Structure formats: structure tokens, C-alpha cells
Amino acid sequence: MSELKHTEGPWTLRPLNKELGEYEIVGPHHNDDTGESEYIAIVCGGLPESEANARLIAAATELLEGLWETHAALCLGSPEYVGSGLWRRNRAAIAKATGEDG
């Protein structure tokens, strides 16, 4: 996998105001006690899917790692995978997540 430029995971979802659908996602070095900030994202509320959006963002590092490992294993063990539509979609998703697409 190319050198990662994002904050290492795991990222943690923390509700700010569940009624309003507001959540924050923080990195592993975030510490309220010491004041060390490692904010990844804040999902502003108002949408019925705000919590689902926040959960997806919080899972991003694990999803990318899993996709990359699966992609690499399929490239090695399944010649028909390489160049397939699934291969192209997976490569495009990895490129988008890592900034390789532009």
C-alpha cells in the first residue's frame, strides 16, 4: 500500500448531540484530559442519516485497509480478477481514498 497520508486509525465516533444528529470523529491520539486534539471530522445534524454518515467516516481507516488487503490478495490469487470491472472499481476507490486520483 502506498504511504498513507491520513491520520492513523482507529477513528472513534463520539456523539455530541444525538437528538440533533451531531457527531465528532477523533483519532487515536485525541485526549480530552490532556487537551491533545486529533479531530478528524464533525458531522452536523439535521439529516436522518447523520449517525450513519458519522459511522461510515469513523470506519474509513479500517475499510481502506480491508479493501487494500483484499485487493492485493485477489491480485495474487485470482488472475481473472486483475483487469476486471471489480478490480477497476476497487483501484478507483483506493486511489480516491489515498489521493492517487488527482
PDB file of C-alpha atoms in Angstrom:
ATOM      1  CA  MET A   1       0.000   0.000   0.000  1.00  0.00           C
ATOM      2  CA  SER A   2       1.281   3.462  -0.787  1.00  0.00           C
ATOM      3  CA  GLU A   3       2.417   5.665   2.059  1.00  0.00           C
ATOM      4  CA  LEU A   4      -0.616   6.787   3.992  1.00  0.00           C
ATOM      5  CA  LYS A   5      -1.163  10.490   4.476  1.00  0.00           C
ATOM      6  CA  HIS A   6      -4.248  10.342   6.670  1.00  0.00           C
ATOM      7  CA  THR A   7      -4.390  10.214  10.454  1.00  0.00           C
ATOM      8  CA  GLU A   8      -3.793   6.667  11.604  1.00  0.00           C
ATOM      9  CA  GLY A   9      -6.760   4.695  12.881  1.00  0.00           C
ATOM     10  CA  PRO A  10      -8.741   3.583  14.528  1.00  0.00           C
ATOM     11  CA  TRP A  11     -11.038   6.573  14.486  1.00  0.00           C
ATOM     12  CA  THR A  12     -13.687   6.877  17.162  1.00  0.00           C
ATOM     13  CA  LEU A  13     -17.232   8.123  16.796  1.00  0.00           C
ATOM     14  CA  ARG A  14     -18.425  10.318  19.649  1.00  0.00           C
ATOM     15  CA  PRO A  15     -21.952  11.708  19.855  1.00  0.00           C
ATOM     16  CA  LEU A  16     -22.139  15.439  20.516  1.00  0.00           C
ATOM     17  CA  ASN A  17     -25.914  15.725  20.398  1.00  0.00           C
ATOM     18  CA  LYS A  18     -27.805  12.626  19.242  1.00  0.00           C
ATOM     19  CA  GLU A  19     -31.134  14.458  19.149  1.00  0.00           C
ATOM     20  CA  LEU A  20     -29.734  16.928  16.611  1.00  0.00           C
ATOM     21  CA  GLY A  21     -27.663  14.272  14.841  1.00  0.00           C
ATOM     22  CA  GLU A  22     -24.291  15.835  15.662  1.00  0.00           C
ATOM     23  CA  TYR A  23     -21.207  13.638  15.988  1.00  0.00           C
ATOM     24  CA  GLU A  24     -17.452  14.024  16.043  1.00  0.00           C
ATOM     25  CA  ILE A  25     -14.860  11.601  14.805  1.00  0.00           C
ATOM     26  CA  VAL A  26     -11.491  11.655  16.559  1.00  0.00           C
ATOM     27  CA  GLY A  27      -8.181   9.900  16.005  1.00  0.00           C
ATOM     28  CA  PRO A  28      -6.452   7.521  18.411  1.00  0.00           C
ATOM     29  CA  HIS A  29      -4.327  10.258  19.994  1.00  0.00           C
ATOM     30  CA  HIS A  30      -7.232  12.527  20.902  1.00  0.00           C
ATOM     31  CA  ASN A  31      -7.313  13.020  24.662  1.00  0.00           C
ATOM     32  CA  ASP A  32      -9.810  15.284  26.382  1.00  0.00           C
ATOM     33  CA  ASP A  33      -7.908  15.031  29.671  1.00  0.00           C
ATOM     34  CA  THR A  34      -4.622  16.355  28.297  1.00  0.00           C
ATOM     35  CA  GLY A  35      -6.158  18.614  25.664  1.00  0.00           C
ATOM     36  CA  GLU A  36      -4.420  16.789  22.813  1.00  0.00           C
ATOM     37  CA  SER A  37      -6.686  17.349  19.813  1.00  0.00           C
ATOM     38  CA  GLU A  38      -6.966  14.965  16.916  1.00  0.00           C
ATOM     39  CA  TYR A  39     -10.294  15.835  15.333  1.00  0.00           C
ATOM     40  CA  ILE A  40     -10.976  14.070  12.057  1.00  0.00           C
ATOM     41  CA  ALA A  41     -14.468  15.318  11.270  1.00  0.00           C
ATOM     42  CA  ILE A  42     -17.633  16.743  12.691  1.00  0.00           C
ATOM     43  CA  VAL A  43     -20.954  15.633  11.243  1.00  0.00           C
ATOM     44  CA  CYS A  44     -23.505  18.376  11.602  1.00  0.00           C
ATOM     45  CA  GLY A  45     -27.003  17.205  12.303  1.00  0.00           C
ATOM     46  CA  GLY A  46     -30.315  17.704  10.698  1.00  0.00           C
ATOM     47  CA  LEU A  47     -30.407  14.639   8.482  1.00  0.00           C
ATOM     48  CA  PRO A  48     -31.987  11.314   9.389  1.00  0.00           C
ATOM     49  CA  GLU A  49     -28.807   9.637   8.133  1.00  0.00           C
ATOM     50  CA  SER A  50     -26.357  11.809  10.128  1.00  0.00           C
ATOM     51  CA  GLU A  51     -25.440   8.981  12.506  1.00  0.00           C
ATOM     52  CA  ALA A  52     -24.935   6.536   9.624  1.00  0.00           C
ATOM     53  CA  ASN A  53     -22.716   9.096   7.852  1.00  0.00           C
ATOM     54  CA  ALA A  54     -20.659   9.567  11.013  1.00  0.00           C
ATOM     55  CA  ARG A  55     -20.279   5.790  11.449  1.00  0.00           C
ATOM     56  CA  LEU A  56     -19.068   5.449   7.863  1.00  0.00           C
ATOM     57  CA  ILE A  57     -16.458   8.170   8.333  1.00  0.00           C
ATOM     58  CA  ALA A  58     -15.312   6.619  11.627  1.00  0.00           C
ATOM     59  CA  ALA A  59     -14.824   3.249   9.880  1.00  0.00           C
ATOM     60  CA  ALA A  60     -12.871   4.716   6.946  1.00  0.00           C
ATOM     61  CA  THR A  61      -9.391   3.619   8.037  1.00  0.00           C
ATOM     62  CA  GLU A  62     -10.472   0.024   8.640  1.00  0.00           C
ATOM     63  CA  LEU A  63     -12.453  -0.054   5.392  1.00  0.00           C
ATOM     64  CA  LEU A  64      -9.495   1.202   3.364  1.00  0.00           C
ATOM     65  CA  GLU A  65      -7.118  -1.275   4.987  1.00  0.00           C
ATOM     66  CA  GLY A  66      -9.520  -4.163   4.400  1.00  0.00           C
ATOM     67  CA  LEU A  67     -10.129  -3.167   0.784  1.00  0.00           C
ATOM     68  CA  TRP A  68      -6.405  -2.854   0.119  1.00  0.00           C
ATOM     69  CA  GLU A  69      -5.618  -6.263   1.667  1.00  0.00           C
ATOM     70  CA  THR A  70      -8.470  -7.960  -0.200  1.00  0.00           C
ATOM     71  CA  HIS A  71      -7.456  -6.293  -3.453  1.00  0.00           C
ATOM     72  CA  ALA A  72      -3.822  -7.389  -3.028  1.00  0.00           C
ATOM     73  CA  ALA A  73      -4.818 -10.973  -2.188  1.00  0.00           C
ATOM     74  CA  LEU A  74      -7.135 -11.192  -5.190  1.00  0.00           C
ATOM     75  CA  CYS A  75      -4.428  -9.801  -7.477  1.00  0.00           C
ATOM     76  CA  LEU A  76      -2.083 -12.580  -6.361  1.00  0.00           C
ATOM     77  CA  GLY A  77      -4.542 -15.458  -6.235  1.00  0.00           C
ATOM     78  CA  SER A  78      -7.089 -14.780  -8.915  1.00  0.00           C
ATOM     79  CA  PRO A  79      -5.757 -13.907 -12.383  1.00  0.00           C
ATOM     80  CA  GLU A  80      -9.291 -13.304 -13.683  1.00  0.00           C
ATOM     81  CA  TYR A  81      -9.712 -10.556 -11.059  1.00  0.00           C
ATOM     82  CA  VAL A  82      -6.919  -8.398 -12.486  1.00  0.00           C
ATOM     83  CA  GLY A  83      -8.376  -6.054 -15.083  1.00  0.00           C
ATOM     84  CA  SER A  84     -11.968  -6.970 -14.259  1.00  0.00           C
ATOM     85  CA  GLY A  85     -14.705  -4.437 -13.528  1.00  0.00           C
ATOM     86  CA  LEU A  86     -14.381  -5.199  -9.809  1.00  0.00           C
ATOM     87  CA  TRP A  87     -10.607  -4.654  -9.993  1.00  0.00           C
ATOM     88  CA  ARG A  88     -11.147  -1.260 -11.664  1.00  0.00           C
ATOM     89  CA  ARG A  89     -13.753  -0.175  -9.080  1.00  0.00           C
ATOM     90  CA  ASN A  90     -11.533  -1.257  -6.181  1.00  0.00           C
ATOM     91  CA  ARG A  91      -8.486   0.513  -7.640  1.00  0.00           C
ATOM     92  CA  ALA A  92     -10.574   3.652  -8.203  1.00  0.00           C
ATOM     93  CA  ALA A  93     -11.826   3.602  -4.590  1.00  0.00           C
ATOM     94  CA  ILE A  94      -8.300   3.111  -3.244  1.00  0.00           C
ATOM     95  CA  ALA A  95      -6.991   5.921  -5.467  1.00  0.00           C
ATOM     96  CA  LYS A  96      -9.774   8.234  -4.319  1.00  0.00           C
ATOM     97  CA  ALA A  97      -9.095   7.482  -0.660  1.00  0.00           C
ATOM     98  CA  THR A  98      -5.325   7.890  -0.951  1.00  0.00           C
ATOM     99  CA  GLY A  99      -5.262  10.872  -3.288  1.00  0.00           C
ATOM    100  CA  GLU A 100      -3.746   8.908  -6.171  1.00  0.00           C
ATOM    101  CA  ASP A 101      -6.566  10.027  -8.453  1.00  0.00           C
ATOM    102  CA  GLY A 102      -5.530  13.602  -8.857  1.00  0.00           C
TER     103      GLY A 102
END
